[in-house]
PDB file of C-alpha atoms in Angstrom:
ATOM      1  CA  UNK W 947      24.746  30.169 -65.262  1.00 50.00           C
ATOM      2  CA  UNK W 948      27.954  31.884 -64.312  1.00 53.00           C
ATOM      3  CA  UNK W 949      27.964  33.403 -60.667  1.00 53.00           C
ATOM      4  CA  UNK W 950      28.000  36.648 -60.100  1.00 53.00           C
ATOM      5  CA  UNK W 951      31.695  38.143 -58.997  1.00 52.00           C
ATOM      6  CA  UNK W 952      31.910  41.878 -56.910  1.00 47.00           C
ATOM      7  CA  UNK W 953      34.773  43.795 -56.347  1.00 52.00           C
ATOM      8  CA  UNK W 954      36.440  44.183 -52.786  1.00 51.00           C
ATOM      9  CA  UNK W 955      35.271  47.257 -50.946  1.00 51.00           C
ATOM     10  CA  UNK W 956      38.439  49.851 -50.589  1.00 48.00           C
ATOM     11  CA  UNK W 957      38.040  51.700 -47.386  1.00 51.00           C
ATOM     12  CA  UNK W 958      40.520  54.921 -48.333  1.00 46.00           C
ATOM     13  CA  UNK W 959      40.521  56.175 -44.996  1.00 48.00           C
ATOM     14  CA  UNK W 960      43.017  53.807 -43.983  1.00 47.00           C
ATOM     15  CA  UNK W 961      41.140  52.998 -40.795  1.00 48.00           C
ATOM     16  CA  UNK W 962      39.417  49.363 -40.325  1.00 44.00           C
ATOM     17  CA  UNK W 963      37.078  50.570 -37.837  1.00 44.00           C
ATOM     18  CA  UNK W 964      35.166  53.073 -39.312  1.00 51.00           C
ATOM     19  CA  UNK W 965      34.102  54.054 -43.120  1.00 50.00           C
ATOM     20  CA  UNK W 966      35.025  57.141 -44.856  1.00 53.00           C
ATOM     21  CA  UNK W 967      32.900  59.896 -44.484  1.00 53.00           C
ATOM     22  CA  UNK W 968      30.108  60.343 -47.025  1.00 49.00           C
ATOM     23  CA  UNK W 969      29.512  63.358 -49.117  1.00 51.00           C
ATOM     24  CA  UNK W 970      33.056  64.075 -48.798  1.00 49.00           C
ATOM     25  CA  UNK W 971      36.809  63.846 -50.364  1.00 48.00           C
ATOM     26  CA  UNK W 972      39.514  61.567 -49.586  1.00 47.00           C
ATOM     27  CA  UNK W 973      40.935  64.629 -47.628  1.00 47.00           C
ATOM     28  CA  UNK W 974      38.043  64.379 -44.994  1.00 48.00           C
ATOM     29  CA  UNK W 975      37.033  67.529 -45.723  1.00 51.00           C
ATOM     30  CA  UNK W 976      33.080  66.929 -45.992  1.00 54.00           C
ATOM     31  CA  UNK W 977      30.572  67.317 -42.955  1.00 52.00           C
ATOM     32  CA  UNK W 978      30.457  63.927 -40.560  1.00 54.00           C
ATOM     33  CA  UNK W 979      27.294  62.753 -41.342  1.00 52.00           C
ATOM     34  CA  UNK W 980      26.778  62.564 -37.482  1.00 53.00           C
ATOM     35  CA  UNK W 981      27.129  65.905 -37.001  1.00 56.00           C
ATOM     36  CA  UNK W 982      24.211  68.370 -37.244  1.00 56.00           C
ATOM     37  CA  UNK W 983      23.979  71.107 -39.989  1.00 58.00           C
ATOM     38  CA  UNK W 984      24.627  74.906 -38.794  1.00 57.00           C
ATOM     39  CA  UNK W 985      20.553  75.314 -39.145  1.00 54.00           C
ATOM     40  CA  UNK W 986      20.191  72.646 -36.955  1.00 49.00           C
ATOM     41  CA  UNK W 987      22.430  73.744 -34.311  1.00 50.00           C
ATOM     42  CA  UNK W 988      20.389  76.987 -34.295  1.00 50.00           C
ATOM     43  CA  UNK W 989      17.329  75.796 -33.786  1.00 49.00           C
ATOM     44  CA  UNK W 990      17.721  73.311 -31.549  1.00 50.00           C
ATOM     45  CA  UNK W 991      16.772  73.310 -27.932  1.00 52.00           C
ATOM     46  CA  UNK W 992      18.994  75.226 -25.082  1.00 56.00           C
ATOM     47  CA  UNK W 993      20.186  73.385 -22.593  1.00 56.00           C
ATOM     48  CA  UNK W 994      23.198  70.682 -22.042  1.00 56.00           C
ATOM     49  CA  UNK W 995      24.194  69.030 -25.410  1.00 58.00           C
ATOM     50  CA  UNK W 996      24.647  65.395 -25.187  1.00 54.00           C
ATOM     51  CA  UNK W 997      27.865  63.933 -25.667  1.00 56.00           C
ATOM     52  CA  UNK W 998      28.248  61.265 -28.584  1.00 56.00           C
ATOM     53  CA  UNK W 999      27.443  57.908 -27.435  1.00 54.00           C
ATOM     54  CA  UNK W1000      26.542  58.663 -24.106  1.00 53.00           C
ATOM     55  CA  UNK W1001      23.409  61.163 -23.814  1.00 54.00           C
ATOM     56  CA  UNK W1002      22.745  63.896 -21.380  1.00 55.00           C
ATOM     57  CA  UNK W1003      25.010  63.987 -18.067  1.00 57.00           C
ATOM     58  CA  UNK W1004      23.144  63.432 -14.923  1.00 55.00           C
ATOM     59  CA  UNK W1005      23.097  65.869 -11.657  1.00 56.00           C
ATOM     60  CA  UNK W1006      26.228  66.871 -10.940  1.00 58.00           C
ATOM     61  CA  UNK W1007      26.096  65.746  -7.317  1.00 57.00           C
ATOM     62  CA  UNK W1008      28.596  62.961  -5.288  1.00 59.00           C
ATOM     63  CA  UNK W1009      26.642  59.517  -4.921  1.00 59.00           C
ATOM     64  CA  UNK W1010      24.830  58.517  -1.570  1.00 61.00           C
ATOM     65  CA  UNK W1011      27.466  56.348   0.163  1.00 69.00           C
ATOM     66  CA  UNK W1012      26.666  54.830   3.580  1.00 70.00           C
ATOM     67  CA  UNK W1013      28.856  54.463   6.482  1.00 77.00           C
ATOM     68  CA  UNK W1014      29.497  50.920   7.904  1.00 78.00           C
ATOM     69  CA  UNK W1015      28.461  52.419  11.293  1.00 78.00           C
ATOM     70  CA  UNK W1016      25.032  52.950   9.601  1.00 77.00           C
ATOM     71  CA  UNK W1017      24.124  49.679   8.445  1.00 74.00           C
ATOM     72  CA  UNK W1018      23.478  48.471  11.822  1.00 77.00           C
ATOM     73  CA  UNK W1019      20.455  50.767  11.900  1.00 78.00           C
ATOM     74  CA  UNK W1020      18.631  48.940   9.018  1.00 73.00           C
ATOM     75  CA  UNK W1021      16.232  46.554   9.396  1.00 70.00           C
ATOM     76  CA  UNK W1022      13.557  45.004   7.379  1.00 60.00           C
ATOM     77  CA  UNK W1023      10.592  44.118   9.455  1.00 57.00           C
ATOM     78  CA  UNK W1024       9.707  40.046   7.685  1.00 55.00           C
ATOM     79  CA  UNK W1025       7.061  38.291  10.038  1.00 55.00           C
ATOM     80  CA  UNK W1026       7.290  34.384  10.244  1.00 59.00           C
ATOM     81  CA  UNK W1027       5.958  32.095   7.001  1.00 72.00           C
ATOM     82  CA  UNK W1028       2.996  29.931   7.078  1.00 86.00           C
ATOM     83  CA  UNK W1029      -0.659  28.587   8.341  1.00 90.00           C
ATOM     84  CA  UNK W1030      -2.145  31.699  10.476  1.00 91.00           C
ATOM     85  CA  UNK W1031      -3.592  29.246  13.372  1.00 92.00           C
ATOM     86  CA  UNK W1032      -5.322  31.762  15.832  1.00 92.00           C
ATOM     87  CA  UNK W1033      -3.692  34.118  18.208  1.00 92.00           C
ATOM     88  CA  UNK W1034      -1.417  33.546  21.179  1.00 91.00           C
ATOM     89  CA  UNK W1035      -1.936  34.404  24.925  1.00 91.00           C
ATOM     90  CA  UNK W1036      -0.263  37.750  24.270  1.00 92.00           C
ATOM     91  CA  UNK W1037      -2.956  38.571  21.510  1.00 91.00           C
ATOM     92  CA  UNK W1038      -0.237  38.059  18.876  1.00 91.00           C
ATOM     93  CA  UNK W1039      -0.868  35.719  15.415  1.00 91.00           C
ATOM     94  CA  UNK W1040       0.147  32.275  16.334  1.00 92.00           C
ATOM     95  CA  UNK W1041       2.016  30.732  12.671  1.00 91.00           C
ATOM     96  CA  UNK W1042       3.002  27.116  12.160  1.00 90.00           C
ATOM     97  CA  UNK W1043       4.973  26.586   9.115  1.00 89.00           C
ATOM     98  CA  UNK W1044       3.706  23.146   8.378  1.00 90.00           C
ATOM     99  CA  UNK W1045       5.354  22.934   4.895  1.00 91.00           C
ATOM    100  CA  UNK W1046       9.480  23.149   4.571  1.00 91.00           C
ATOM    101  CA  UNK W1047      11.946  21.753   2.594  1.00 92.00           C
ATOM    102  CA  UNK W1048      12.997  19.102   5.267  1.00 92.00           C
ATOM    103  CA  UNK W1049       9.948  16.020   5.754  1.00 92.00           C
ATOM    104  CA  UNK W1050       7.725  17.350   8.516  1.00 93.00           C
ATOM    105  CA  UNK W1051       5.584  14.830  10.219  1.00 95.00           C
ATOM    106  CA  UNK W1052       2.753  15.950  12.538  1.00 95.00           C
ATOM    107  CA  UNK W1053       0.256  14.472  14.896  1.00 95.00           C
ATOM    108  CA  UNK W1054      -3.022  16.224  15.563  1.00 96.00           C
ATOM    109  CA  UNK W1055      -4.952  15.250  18.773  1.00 96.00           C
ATOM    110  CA  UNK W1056      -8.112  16.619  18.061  1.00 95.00           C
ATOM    111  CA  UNK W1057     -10.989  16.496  16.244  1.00 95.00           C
ATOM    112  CA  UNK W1058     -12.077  15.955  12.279  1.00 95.00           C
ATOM    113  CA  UNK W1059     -13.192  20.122  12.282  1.00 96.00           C
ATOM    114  CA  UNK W1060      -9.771  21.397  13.430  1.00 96.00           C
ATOM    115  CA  UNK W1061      -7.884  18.697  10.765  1.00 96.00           C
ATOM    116  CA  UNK W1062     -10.638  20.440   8.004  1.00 96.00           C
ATOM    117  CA  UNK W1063      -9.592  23.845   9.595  1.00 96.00           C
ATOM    118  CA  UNK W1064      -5.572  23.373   8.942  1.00 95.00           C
ATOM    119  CA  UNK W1065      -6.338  22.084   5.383  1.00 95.00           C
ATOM    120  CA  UNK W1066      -8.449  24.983   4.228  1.00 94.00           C
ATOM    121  CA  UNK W1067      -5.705  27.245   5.391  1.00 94.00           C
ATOM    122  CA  UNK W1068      -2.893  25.355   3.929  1.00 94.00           C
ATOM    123  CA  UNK W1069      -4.848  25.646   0.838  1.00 93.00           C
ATOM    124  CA  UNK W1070      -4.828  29.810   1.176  1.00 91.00           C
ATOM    125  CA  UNK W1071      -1.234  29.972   1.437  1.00 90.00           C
ATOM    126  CA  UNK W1072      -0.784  28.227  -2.394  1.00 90.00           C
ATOM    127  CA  UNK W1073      -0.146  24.393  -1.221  1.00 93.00           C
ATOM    128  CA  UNK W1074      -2.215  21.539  -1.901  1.00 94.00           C
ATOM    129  CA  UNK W1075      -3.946  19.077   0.265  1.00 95.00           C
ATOM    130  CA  UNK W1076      -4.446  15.535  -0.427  1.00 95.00           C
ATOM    131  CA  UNK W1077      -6.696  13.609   2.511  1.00 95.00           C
ATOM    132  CA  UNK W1078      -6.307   9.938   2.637  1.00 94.00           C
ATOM    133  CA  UNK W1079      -9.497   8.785   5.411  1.00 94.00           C
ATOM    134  CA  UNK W1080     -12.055   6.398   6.089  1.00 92.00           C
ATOM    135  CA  UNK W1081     -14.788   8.785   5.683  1.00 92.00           C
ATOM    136  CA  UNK W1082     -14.389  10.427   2.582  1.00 93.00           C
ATOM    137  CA  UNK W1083     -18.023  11.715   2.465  1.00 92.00           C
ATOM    138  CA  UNK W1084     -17.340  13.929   5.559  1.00 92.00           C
ATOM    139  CA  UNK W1085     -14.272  15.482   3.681  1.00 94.00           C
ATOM    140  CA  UNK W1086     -16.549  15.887   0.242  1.00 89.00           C
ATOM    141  CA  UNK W1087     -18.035  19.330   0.619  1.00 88.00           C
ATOM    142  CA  UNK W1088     -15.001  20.649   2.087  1.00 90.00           C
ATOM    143  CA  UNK W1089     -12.734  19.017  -0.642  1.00 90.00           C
ATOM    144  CA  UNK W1090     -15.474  21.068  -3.063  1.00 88.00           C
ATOM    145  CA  UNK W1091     -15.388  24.283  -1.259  1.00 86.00           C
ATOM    146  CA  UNK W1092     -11.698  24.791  -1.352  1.00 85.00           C
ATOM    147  CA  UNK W1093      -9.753  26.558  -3.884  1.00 71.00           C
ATOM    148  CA  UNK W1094     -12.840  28.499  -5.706  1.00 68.00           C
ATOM    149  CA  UNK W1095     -13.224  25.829  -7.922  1.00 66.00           C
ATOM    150  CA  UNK W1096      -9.980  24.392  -8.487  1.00 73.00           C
ATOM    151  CA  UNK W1097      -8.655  20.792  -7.332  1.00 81.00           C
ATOM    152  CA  UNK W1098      -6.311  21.858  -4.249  1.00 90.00           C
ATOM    153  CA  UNK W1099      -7.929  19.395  -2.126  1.00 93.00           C
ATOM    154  CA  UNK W1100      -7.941  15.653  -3.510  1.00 92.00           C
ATOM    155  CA  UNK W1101     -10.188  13.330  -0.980  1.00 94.00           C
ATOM    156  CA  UNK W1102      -8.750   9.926  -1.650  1.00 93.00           C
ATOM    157  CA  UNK W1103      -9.949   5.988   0.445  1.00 92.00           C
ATOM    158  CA  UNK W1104      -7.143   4.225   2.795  1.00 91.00           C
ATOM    159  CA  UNK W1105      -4.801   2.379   1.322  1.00 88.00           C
ATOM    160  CA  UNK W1106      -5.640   4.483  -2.751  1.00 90.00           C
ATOM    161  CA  UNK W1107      -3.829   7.444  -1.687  1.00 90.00           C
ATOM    162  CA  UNK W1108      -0.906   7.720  -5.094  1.00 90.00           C
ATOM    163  CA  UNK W1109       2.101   9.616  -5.005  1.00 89.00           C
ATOM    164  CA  UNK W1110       1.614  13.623  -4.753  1.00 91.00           C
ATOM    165  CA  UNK W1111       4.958  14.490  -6.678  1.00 90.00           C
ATOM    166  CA  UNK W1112       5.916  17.784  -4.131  1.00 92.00           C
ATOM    167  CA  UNK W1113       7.669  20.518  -5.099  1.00 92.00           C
ATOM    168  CA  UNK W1114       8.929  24.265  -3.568  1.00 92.00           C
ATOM    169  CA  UNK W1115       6.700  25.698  -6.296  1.00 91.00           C
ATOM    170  CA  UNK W1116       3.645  22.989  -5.567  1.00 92.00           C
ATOM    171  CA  UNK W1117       4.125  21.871  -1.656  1.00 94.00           C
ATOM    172  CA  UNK W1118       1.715  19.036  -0.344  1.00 95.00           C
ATOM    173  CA  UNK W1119      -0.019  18.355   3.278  1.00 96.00           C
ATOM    174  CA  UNK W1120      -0.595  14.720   3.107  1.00 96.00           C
ATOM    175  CA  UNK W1121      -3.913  14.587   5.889  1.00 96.00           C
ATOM    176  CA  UNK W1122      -4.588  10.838   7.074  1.00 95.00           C
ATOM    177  CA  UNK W1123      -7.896  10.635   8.758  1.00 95.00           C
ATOM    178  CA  UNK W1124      -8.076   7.334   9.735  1.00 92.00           C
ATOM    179  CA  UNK W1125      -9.347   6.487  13.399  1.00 88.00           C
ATOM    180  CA  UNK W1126      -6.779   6.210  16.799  1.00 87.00           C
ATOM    181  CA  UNK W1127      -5.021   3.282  14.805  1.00 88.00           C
ATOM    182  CA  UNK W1128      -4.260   4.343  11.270  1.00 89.00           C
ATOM    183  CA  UNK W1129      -2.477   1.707   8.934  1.00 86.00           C
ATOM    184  CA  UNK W1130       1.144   2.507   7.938  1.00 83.00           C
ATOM    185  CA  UNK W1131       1.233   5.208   6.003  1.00 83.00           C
ATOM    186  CA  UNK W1132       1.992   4.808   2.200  1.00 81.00           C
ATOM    187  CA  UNK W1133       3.388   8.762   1.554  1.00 83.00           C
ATOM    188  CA  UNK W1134       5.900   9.065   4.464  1.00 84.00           C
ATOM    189  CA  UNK W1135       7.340  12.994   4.906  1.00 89.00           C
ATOM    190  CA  UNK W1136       9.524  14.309   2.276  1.00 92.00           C
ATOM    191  CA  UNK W1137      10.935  17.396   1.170  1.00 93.00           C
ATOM    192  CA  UNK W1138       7.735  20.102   0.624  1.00 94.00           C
ATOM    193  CA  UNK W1139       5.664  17.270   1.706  1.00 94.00           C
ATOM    194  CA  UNK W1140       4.510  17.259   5.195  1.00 95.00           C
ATOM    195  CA  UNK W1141       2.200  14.377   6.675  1.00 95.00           C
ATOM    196  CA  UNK W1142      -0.050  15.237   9.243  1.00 96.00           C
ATOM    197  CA  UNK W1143      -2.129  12.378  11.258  1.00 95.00           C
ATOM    198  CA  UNK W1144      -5.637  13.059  12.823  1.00 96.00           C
ATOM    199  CA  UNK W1145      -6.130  10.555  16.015  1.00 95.00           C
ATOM    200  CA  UNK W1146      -9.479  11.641  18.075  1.00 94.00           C
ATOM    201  CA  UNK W1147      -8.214  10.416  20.773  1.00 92.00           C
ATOM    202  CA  UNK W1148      -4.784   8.285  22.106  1.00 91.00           C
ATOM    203  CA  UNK W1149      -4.421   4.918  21.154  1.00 86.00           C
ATOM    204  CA  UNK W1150      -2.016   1.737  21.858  1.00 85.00           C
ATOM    205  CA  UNK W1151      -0.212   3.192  19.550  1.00 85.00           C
ATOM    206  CA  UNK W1152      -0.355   6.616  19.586  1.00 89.00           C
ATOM    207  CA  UNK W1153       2.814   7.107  22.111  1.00 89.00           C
ATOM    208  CA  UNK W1154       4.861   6.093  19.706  1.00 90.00           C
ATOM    209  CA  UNK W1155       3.541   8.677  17.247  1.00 90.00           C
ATOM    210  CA  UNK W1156       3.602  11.410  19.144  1.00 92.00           C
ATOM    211  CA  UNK W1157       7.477  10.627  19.807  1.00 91.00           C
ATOM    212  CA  UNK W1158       8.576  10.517  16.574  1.00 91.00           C
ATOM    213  CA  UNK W1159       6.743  13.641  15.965  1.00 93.00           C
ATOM    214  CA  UNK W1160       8.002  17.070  14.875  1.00 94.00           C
ATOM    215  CA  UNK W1161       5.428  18.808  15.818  1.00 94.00           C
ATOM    216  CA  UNK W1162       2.035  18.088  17.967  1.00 95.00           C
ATOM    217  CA  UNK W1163      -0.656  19.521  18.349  1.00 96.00           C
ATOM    218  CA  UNK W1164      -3.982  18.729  20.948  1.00 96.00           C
ATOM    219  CA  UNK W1165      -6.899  19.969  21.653  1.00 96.00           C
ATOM    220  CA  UNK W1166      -9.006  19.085  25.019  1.00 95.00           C
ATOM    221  CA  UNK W1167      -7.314  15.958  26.584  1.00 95.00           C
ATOM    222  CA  UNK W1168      -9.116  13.271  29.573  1.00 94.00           C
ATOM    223  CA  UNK W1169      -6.675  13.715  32.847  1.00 94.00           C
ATOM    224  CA  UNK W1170      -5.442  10.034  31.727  1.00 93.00           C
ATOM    225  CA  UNK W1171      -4.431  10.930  28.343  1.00 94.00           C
ATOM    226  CA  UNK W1172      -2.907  14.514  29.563  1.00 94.00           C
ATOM    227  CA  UNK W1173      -0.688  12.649  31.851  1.00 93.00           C
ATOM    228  CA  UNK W1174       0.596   9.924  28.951  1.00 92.00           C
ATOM    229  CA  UNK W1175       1.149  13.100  26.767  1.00 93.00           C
ATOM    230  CA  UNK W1176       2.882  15.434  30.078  1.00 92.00           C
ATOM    231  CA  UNK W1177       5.492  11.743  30.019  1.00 91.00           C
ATOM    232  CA  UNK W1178       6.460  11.705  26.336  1.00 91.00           C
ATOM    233  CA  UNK W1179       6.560  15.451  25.601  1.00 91.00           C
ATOM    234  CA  UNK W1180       8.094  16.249  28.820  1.00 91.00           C
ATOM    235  CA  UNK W1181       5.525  19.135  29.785  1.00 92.00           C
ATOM    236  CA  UNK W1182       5.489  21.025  32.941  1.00 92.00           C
ATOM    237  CA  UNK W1183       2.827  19.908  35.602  1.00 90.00           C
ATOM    238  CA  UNK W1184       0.868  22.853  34.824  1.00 91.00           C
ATOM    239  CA  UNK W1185       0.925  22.591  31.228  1.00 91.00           C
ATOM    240  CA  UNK W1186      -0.266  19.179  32.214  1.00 90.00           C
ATOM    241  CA  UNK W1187      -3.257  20.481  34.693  1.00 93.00           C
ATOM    242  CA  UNK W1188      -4.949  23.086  31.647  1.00 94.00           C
ATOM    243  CA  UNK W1189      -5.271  20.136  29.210  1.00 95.00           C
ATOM    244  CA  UNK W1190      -8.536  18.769  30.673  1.00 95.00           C
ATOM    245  CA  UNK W1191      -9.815  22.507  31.044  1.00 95.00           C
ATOM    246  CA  UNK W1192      -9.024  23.408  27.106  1.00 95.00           C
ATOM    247  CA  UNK W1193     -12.106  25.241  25.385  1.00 94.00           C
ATOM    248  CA  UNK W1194     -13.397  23.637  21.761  1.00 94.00           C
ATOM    249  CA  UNK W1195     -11.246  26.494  19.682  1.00 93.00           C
ATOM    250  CA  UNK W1196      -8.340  25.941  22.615  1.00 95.00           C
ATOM    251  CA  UNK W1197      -5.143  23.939  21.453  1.00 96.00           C
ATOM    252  CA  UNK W1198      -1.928  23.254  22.453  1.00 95.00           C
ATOM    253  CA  UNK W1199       1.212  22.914  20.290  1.00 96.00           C
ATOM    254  CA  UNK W1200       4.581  21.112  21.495  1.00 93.00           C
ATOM    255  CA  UNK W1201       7.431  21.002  19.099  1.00 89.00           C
ATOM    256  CA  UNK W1202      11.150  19.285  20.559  1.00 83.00           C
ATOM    257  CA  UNK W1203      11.683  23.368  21.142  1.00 85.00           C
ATOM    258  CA  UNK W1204       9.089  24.248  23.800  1.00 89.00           C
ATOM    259  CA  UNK W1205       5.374  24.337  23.331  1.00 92.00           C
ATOM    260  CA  UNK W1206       2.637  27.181  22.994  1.00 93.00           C
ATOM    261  CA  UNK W1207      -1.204  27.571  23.659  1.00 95.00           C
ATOM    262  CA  UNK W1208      -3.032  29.084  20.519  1.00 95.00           C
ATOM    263  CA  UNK W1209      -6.818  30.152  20.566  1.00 95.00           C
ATOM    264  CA  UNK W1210      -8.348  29.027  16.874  1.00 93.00           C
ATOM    265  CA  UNK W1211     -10.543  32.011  15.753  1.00 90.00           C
ATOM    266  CA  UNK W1212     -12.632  31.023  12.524  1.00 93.00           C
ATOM    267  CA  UNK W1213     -13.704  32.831  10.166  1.00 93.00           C
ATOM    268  CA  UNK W1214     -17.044  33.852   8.737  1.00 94.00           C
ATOM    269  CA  UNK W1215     -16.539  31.805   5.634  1.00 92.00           C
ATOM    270  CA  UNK W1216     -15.048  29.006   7.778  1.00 94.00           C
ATOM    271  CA  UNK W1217     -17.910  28.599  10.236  1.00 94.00           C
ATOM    272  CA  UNK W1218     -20.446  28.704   7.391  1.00 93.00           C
ATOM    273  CA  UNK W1219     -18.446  25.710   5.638  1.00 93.00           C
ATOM    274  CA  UNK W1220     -17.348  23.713   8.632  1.00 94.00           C
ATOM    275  CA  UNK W1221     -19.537  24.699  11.784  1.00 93.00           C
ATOM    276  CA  UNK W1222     -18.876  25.979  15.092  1.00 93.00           C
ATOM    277  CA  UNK W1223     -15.409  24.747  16.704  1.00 94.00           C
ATOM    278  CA  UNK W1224     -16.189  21.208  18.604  1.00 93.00           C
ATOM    279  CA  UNK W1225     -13.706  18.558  19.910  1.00 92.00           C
ATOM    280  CA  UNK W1226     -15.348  15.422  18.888  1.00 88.00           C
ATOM    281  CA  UNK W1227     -17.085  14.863  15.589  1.00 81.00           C
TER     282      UNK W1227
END
């Protein structure tokens, strides 16, 4: 079967952008077919024509241009990022941004409710939570509770905990609940991964932990174990002297850049989950 052959196209108006007009001669004398016809242009709308290829023209008015003298007087208000963890002593929200993209390690002081507490709030903010402890069934019915029904909260026995595989877009608060001498821990602090260690009270070895520390928090503290902390943390004498006097929702937080007293207020939903605030467990 022969295959098929077609003649060049000719384009007689000597042009290689455009085609020659339709309708018309070679003399161009033939309406563009772009153009309207004379009943058209009569009963068209009054008003501004557009101009071909670019529609109507826009107010007629010089742009908005800003001085650099003026952009000093902008600001955009952004409050800090992260866990909401009660108020200050100025009434203000006190915000710990336990999740970054350098490893964060942090030591809790405290009690099993206030560890429960900073988990179910990580969890509101979009992370997840994964709880490596030697009482799982205490951690159960919060583990269920959290997320509405999805997994954010993975309750897992010492020494089983596997890789979390963090992320910016999926951050993880590794919680090890494990007594005032918890084993080496088998997830150490990594970007979007922060570790945070529950001791009830201090231990042999929990000086060391608290120096290595980023950040530390502590709740209600014996006069012996508020002096130990006053040495490593290098707390004022006062700071020192309010320790023993801290209420159940009372805390302190020391970081290497100063420290801060926060009062934990729960909520509604919180109490009805985890109780009243208590030190001990």
């Amino acid at each position: 079967m022969a295959s098929p052959t077609y003649q060049p196209r000719v384009n007689t108006s000597g042009n290689g952008w455009r085609n020659p007009p339709l309708g018309g001669g070679e003399s161009g004398g033939g309406r563009l077919s772009h153009q309207p016809r004379p009943d058209e242009d009569q009963s068209g709308p009054t008003g501004p024509k557009p101009r071909p290829g670019y529609g109507l023209r826009g107010p007629r008015r010089s742009p908005h241009v800003l001085t650099a003298e003026s952009l000093a007087s902008l600001t955009l208000p952004v409050g800090d990022d992260g866990v909401i963890i009660g108020i200050d002593p100025q009434n203000q929200p006190a915000v710990l941004s336990l999740l970054r993209p350098a490893p964060m390690e942090i030591a809790l002081v405290g009690s099993m409710w206030m560890a429960q507490l900073l988990a179910l709030r990580t969890v509101a903010i979009g992370a997840r939570v994964a709880v490596e402890t030697a009482r799982p069934p205490a951690w159960g019915q919060m583990a269920q509770a959290a997320g509405g029904g999805q997994q954010c909260v993975s309750v897992h026995d010492v020494r089983q905990i596997a890789p979390q595989g963090p992320s910016v877009s999926s951050p993880v608060l590794v919680v090890r609940d494990m007594g005032a001498r918890p084993p080496r821990n088998q997830l150490a602090p990594s970007p979007w991964q922060s570790v945070l260690t529950v001791l009830p009270f201090l231990g042999p070895r929990s000086p060391q932990m608290l120096g290595r520390a980023d950040l530390v928090g502590m709740q209600r503290l014996s006069p012996e174990e508020a002096e130990v902390v006053t040495r490593i943390m290098r707390l004022p004498e006062q700071v020192s002297a309010v320790l023993p006097t801290l209420s159940d929702n009372a805390m302190l937080w020391c970081s290497r850049d100063g420290h801060q007293f926060v009062m934990t207020q729960p909520t509604e939903a919180e109490t009805n989950l985890l109780g009243g605030p208590r030190r001990m467990d």
